[in-house]
Coordinates of C-alpha atoms and ligand atoms in Angstrom, one line a residue:
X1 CA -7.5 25.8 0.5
X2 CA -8.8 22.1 0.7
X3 CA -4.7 20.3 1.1
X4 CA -4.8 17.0 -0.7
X5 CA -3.6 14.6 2.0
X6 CA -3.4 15.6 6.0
X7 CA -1.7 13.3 8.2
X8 CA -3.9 11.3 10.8
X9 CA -4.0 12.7 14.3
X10 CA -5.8 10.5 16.5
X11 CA -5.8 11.9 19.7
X12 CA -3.2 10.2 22.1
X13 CA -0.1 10.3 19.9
X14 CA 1.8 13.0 22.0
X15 CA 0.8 11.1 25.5
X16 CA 1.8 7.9 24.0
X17 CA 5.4 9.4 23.0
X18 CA 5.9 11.3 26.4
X19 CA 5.3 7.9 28.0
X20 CA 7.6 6.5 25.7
X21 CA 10.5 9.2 26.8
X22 CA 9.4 8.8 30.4
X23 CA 9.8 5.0 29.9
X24 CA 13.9 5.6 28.8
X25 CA 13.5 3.7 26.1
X26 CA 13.1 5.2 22.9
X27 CA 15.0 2.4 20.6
X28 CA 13.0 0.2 18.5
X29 CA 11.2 -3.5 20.1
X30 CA 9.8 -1.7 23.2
X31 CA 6.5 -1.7 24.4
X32 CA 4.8 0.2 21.6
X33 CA 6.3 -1.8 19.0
X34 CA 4.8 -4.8 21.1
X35 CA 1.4 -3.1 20.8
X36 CA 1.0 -2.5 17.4
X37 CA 2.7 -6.1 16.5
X38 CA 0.2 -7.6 18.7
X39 CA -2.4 -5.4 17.1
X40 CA -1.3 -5.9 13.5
X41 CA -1.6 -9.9 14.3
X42 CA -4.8 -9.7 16.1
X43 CA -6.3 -7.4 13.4
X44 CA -5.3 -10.0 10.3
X45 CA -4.6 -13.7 11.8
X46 CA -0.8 -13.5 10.4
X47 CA 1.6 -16.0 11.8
X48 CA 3.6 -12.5 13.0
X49 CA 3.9 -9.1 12.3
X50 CA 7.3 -7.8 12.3
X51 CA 7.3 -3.3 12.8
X52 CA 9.3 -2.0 9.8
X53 CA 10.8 1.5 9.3
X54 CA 8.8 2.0 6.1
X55 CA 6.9 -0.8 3.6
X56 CA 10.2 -0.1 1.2
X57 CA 11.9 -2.2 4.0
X58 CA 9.6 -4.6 4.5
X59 CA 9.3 -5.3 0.9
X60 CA 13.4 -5.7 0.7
X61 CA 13.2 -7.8 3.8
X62 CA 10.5 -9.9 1.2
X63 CA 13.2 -10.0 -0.9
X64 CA 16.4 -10.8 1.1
X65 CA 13.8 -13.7 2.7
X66 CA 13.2 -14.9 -0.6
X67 CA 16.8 -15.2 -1.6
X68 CA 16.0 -13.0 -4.7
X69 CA 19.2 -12.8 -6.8
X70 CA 20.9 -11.5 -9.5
X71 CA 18.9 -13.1 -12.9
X72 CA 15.2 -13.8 -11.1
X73 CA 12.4 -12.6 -12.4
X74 CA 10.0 -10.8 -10.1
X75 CA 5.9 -10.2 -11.4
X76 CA 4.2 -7.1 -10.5
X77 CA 2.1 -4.3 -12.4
X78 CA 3.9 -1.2 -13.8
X79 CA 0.9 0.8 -12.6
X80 CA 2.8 1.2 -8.8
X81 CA 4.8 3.1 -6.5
X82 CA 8.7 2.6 -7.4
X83 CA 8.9 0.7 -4.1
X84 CA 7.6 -2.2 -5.2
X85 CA 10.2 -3.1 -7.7
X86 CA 13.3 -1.4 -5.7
X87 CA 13.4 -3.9 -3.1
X88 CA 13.3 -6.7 -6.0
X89 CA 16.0 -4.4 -8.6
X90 CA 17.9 -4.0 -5.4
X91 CA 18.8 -7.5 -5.0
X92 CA 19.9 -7.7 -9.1
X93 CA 16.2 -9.3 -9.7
X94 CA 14.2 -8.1 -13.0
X95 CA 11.2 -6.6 -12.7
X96 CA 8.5 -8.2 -14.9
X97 CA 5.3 -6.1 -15.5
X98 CA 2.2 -7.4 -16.7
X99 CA -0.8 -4.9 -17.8
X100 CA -3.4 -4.2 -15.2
X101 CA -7.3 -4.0 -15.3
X102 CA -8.9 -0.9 -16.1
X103 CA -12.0 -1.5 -13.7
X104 CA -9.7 -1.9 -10.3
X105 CA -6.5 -0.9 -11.8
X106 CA -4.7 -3.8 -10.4
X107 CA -2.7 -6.3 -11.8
X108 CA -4.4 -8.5 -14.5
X109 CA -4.3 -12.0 -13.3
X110 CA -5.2 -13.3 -16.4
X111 CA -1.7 -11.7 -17.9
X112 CA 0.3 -13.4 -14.9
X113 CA 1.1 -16.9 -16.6
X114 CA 2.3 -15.8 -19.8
X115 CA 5.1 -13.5 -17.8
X116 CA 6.2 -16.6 -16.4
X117 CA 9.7 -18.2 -17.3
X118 CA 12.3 -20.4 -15.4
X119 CA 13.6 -17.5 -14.2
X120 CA 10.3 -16.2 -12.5
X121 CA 10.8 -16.3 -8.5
X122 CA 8.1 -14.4 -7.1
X123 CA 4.8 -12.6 -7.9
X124 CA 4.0 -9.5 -6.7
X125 CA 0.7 -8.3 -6.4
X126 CA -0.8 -4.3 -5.3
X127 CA -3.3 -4.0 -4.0
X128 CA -4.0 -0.3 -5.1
X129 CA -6.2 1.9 -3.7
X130 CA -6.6 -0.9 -0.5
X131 CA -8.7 -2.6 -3.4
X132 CA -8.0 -5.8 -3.7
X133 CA -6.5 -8.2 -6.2
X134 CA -7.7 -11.3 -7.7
X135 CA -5.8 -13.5 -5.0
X136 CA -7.5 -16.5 -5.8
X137 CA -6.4 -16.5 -9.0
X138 CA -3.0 -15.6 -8.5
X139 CA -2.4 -18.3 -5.6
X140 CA -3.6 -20.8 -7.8
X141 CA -0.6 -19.8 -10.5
X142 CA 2.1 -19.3 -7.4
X143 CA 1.1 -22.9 -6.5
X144 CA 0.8 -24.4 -9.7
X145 CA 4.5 -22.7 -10.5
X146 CA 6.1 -23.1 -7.1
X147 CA 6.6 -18.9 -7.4
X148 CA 6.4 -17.2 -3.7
X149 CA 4.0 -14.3 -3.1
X150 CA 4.6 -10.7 -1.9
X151 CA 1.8 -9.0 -1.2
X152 CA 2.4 -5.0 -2.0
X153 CA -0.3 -4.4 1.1
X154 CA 1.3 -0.7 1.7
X155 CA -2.4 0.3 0.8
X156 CA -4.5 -1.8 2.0
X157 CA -4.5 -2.4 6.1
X158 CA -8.1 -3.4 7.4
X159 CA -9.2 -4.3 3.4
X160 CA -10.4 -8.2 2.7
X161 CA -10.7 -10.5 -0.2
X162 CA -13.5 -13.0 0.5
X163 CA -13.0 -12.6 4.3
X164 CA -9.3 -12.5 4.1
X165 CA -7.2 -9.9 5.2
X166 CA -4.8 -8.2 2.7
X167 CA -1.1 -9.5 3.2
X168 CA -2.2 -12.7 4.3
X169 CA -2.4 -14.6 1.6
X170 CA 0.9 -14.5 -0.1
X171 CA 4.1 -15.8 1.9
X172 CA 4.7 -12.1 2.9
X173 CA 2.8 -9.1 2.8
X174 CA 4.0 -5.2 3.2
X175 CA 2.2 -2.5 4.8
X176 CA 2.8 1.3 4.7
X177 CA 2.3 3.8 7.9
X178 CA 3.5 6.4 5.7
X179 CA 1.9 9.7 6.5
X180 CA -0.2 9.4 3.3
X181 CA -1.5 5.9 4.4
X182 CA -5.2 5.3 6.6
X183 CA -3.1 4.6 9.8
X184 CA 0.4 6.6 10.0
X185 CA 3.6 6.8 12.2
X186 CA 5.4 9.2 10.1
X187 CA 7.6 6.5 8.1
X188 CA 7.0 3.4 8.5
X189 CA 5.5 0.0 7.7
X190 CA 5.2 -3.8 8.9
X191 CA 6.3 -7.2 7.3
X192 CA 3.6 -9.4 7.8
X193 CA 5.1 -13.9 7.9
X194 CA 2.5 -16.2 6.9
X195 CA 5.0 -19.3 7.6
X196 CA 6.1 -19.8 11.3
X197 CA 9.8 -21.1 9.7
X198 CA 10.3 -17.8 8.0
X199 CA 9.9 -16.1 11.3
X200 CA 13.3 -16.6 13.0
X201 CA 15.1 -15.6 9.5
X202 CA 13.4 -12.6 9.4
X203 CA 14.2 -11.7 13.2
X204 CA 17.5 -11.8 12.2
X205 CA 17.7 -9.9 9.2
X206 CA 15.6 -6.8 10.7
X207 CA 18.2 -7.0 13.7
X208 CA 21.5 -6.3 11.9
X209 CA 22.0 -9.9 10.8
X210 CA 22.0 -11.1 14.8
X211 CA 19.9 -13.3 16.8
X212 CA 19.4 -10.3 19.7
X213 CA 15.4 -11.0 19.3
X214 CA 16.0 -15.0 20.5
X215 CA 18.3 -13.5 23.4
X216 CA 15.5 -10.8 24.2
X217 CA 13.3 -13.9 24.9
X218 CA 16.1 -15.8 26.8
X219 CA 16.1 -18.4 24.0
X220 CA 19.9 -18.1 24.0
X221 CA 22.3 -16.7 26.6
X222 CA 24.1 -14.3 24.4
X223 CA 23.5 -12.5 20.7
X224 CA 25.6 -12.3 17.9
X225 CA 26.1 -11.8 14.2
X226 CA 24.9 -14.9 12.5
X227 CA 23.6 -13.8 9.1
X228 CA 23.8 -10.9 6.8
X229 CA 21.4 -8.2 7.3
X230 CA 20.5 -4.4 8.0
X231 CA 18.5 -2.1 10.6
X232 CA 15.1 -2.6 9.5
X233 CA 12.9 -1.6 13.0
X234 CA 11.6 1.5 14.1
X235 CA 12.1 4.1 17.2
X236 CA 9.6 3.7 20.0
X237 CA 8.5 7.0 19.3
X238 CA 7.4 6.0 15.6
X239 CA 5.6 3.1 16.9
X240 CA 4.3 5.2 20.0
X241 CA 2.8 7.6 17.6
X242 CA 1.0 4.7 15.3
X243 CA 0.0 2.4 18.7
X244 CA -2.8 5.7 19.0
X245 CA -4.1 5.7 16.0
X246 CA -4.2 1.6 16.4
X247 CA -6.2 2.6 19.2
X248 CA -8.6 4.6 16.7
X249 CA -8.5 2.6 13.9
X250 CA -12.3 1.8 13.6
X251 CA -13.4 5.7 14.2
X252 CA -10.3 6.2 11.2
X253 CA -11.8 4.0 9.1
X254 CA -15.4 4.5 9.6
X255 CA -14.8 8.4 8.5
X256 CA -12.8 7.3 5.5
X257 CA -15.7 5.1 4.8
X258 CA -18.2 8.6 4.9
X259 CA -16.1 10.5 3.0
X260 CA -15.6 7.7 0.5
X261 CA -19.5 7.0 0.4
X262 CA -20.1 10.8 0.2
X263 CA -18.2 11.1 -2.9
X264 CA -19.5 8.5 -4.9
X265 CA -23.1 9.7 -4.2
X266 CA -21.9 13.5 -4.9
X267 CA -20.8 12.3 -8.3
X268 CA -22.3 9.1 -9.5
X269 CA -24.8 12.0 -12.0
X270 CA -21.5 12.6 -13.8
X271 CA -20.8 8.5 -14.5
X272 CA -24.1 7.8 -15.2
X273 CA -24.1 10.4 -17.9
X274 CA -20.7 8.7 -19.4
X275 CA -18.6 11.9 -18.2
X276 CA -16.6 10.3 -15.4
X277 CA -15.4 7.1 -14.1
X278 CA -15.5 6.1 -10.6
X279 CA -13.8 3.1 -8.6
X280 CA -15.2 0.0 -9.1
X281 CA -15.3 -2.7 -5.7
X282 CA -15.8 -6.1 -6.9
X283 CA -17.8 -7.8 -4.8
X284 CA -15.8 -9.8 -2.6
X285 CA -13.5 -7.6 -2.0
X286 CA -14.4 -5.2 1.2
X287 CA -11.7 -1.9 0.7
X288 CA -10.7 0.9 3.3
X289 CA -11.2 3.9 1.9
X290 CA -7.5 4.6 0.9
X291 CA -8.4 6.9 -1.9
X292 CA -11.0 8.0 -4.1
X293 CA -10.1 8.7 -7.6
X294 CA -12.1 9.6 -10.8
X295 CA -10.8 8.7 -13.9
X296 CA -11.3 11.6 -16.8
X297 CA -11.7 11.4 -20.8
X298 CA -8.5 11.8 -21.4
X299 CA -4.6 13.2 -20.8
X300 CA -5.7 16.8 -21.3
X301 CA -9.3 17.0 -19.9
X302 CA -7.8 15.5 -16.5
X303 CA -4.4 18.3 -17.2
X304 CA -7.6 21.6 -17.2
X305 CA -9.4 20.3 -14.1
X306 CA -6.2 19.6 -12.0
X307 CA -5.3 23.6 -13.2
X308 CA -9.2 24.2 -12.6
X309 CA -9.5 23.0 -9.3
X310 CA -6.5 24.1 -8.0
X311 CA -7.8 28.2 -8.7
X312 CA -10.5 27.0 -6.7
X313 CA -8.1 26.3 -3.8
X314 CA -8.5 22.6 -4.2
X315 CA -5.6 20.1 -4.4
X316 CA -5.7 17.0 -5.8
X317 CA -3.2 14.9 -7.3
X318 CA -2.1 12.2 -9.8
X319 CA 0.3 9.1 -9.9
X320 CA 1.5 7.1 -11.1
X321 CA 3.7 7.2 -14.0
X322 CA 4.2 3.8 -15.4
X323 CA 7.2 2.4 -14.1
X324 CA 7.9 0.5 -17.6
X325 CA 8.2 4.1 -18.7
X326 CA 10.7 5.6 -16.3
X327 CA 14.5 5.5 -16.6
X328 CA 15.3 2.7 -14.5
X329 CA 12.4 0.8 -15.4
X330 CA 13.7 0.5 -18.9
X331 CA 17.0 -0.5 -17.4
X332 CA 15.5 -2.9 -14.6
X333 CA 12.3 -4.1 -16.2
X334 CA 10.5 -5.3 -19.4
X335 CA 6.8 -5.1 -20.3
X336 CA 5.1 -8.6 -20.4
X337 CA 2.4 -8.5 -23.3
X338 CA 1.2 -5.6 -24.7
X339 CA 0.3 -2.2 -22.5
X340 CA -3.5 -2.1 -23.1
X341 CA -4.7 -0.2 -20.4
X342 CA -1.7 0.8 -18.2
X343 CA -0.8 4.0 -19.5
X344 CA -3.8 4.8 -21.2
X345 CA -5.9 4.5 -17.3
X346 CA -2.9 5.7 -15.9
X347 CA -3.5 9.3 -17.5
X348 CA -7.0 9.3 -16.8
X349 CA -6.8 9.2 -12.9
X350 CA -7.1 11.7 -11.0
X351 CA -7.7 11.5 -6.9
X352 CA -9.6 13.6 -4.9
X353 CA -8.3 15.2 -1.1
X354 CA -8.9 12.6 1.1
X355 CA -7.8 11.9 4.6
X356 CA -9.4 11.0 8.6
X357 CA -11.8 13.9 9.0
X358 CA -12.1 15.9 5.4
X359 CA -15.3 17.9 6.0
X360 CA -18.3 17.1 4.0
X361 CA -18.7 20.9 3.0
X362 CA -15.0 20.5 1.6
X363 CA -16.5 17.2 -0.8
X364 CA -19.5 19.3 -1.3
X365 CA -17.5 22.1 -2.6
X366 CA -15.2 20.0 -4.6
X367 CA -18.0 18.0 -6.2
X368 CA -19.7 21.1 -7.2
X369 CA -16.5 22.8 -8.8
X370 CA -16.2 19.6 -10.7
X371 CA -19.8 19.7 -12.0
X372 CA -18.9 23.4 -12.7
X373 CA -15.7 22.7 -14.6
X374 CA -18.2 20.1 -17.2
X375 CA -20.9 22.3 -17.4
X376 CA -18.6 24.8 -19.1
X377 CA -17.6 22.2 -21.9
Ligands
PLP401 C1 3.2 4.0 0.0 C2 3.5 2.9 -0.9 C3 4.7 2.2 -0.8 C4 5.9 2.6 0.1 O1 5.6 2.8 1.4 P1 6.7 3.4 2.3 O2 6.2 3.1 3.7 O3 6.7 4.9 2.1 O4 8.0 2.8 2.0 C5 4.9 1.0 -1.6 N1 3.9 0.6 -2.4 C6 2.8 1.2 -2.5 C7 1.7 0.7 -3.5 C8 2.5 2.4 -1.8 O5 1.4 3.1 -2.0

């Protein structure tokens, strides 16, 4: 059986969490919270980086930041996880979704300005597969309309657009550590501030709505409730857990990046003979390997080789459907435009097992059970 997704083990996670118990402090802000903060800001320049107990939160922490009310309008593709529009529905905002391109299967920047109306607050970009968006483009709208920008990063730690890394750009950006994610803690995620004067808001709004992060510091001599918020920070043993695989992050990515490479050579005979489609990196974008994913005639030829690999012990899996298409998506959301290509790529994709240390006998084996599955047709 070749599993779809297994969770990263680094090596280090159980010391770092038996230090953590040793330490008696097991609550959230401790010392390996500290590390991977300090990591997370090293790694991508960001003003801070706040630990998160998943990207959901941080994304709703986006939102509550951004004042996002009843009425607004909030920009993002319908090809995404339900996440991303939650933490804006939450918060009575609308969610607006524009069509994506069918080469990156992100957002379509050049569909972002005619979604805009006086009601539009934000943008919200993903940045799917860790490949990222147009971001030039779409800061030059966000600036041109005053809108703010959410980055939907929960894919893409260590990727880069022209040198700059993902969830930098916009006013906040969202990572995942989900176990499905390149670098994992279980559940969790991290906001990432690109403004210093959003910084001491969103202290207080991860910490129950008090300033107990300025009294940590000795910046005031007591804490108390000052602001509505929630419980948005993680257990030291979460953060223990990811703070090894921090630790590992370039020997992570650098196998992604084999097995990623491996595939495309395995199967680039099937593109080039117009059977399959494989991802597409523009080229100023550098990505991390988050997935790979083929993309299949159709609906039903993608429907036999799911059934087909799986007799052949392999797993591999689908997503997403199109939010503009779901039950609270028609209640929550409208389609911008027309849906050219996000359905129709949508049902085309399929992604391939891939996690830190998939063997290359296990893409070798998959690769040639694909090849098998065309032959017969
Ligand atoms: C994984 C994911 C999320 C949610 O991350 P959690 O940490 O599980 O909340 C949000 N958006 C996208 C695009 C994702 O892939």
């Amino acid at each position: 059986m070749i599993y779809f997704n297994v969770p990263p083990v680094a090596g280090g996670e159980e010391e770092n969490i038996r230090d953590a118990i040793r330490s008696c402090k097991i609550s959230g802000d401790g010392k390996y919270t500290k590390l991977c903060s300090r990591w997370l800001e090293k790694r991508t320049g960001t003003a801070k980086a706040l630990l998160t107990t998943s990207c959901t939160h941080a994304t709703e922490m986006a939102a509550l930041l951004l004042d996002i009310k009843e009425g607004d309008e909030v920009i993002m593709p319908s090809f995404t996880f339900v996440s991303t529009a939650d933490a804006f529905v939450l918060r009575g905002a609308k969610a607006v979704f524009v069509d994506i391109r069918p080469d990156t299967m992100n957002i379509d920047e050049t569909r972002i300005e005619e979604a805009i109306t006086e009601k539009t607050k934000a943008i919200v970009p993903v940045h799917y597969a860790g490949v990222p968006c147009e971001m030039d483009t779409i800061m030059e709208i966000a600036g041109r309309y005053h809108l703010k920008v959410v980055e939907d990063a929960a894919q893409g730690i260590m990727s880069s657009y022209k040198g700059k890394t993902l969830g930098t750009m916009g006013d906040f950006g969202c990572y995942s550590f989900h176990e499905t994610k390149n670098l994992s803690m279980g559940e969790g995620g991290a906001l990432l501030i690109k403004n210093e004067s959003d910084v001491e808001q969103a202290e207080i709004i991860r910490e129950k709505g008090t300033n107990r992060s300025k009294f940590f510091r000795g910046e005031v001599d007591k804490y108390t409730w000052v602001a509505p918020g929630s419980s948005y920070l993680p257990s030291e043993l979460n953060a223990a857990y990811l703070y090894a695989q921090m630790e590992k992050a370039e020997e992570i990515y650098n196998d992604r990046m084999r097995s990623w490479n491996r595939y495309y050579e395995l199967l680039k005979p099937l593109q080039d003979e117009g059977i399959l489609e494989l991802p597409y990196i523009p080229d100023e974008c550098v990505h991390n390997a988050h997935m790979f994913y083929i993309k299949t005639a159709d609906l039903a030829e993608r429907s036999n080789l799911i059934e087909f690999l799986k007799s052949r012990g392999i797993m591999a899996v689908f997503h997403y459907v199109p939010l503009h298409s779901s039950p609270a998506g028609k209640k929550y959301g409208r389609f911008s435009g027309n849906d050219v290509y996000t359905t129709g790529e949508s049902e085309r994709l399929l992604r391939l097992p891939m996690f830190y240390g998939l063997a290359a006998g296990d893409q070798e084996k998959i690769a040639d059970t694909i090849y098998e599955f065309y032959k017969g047709r």
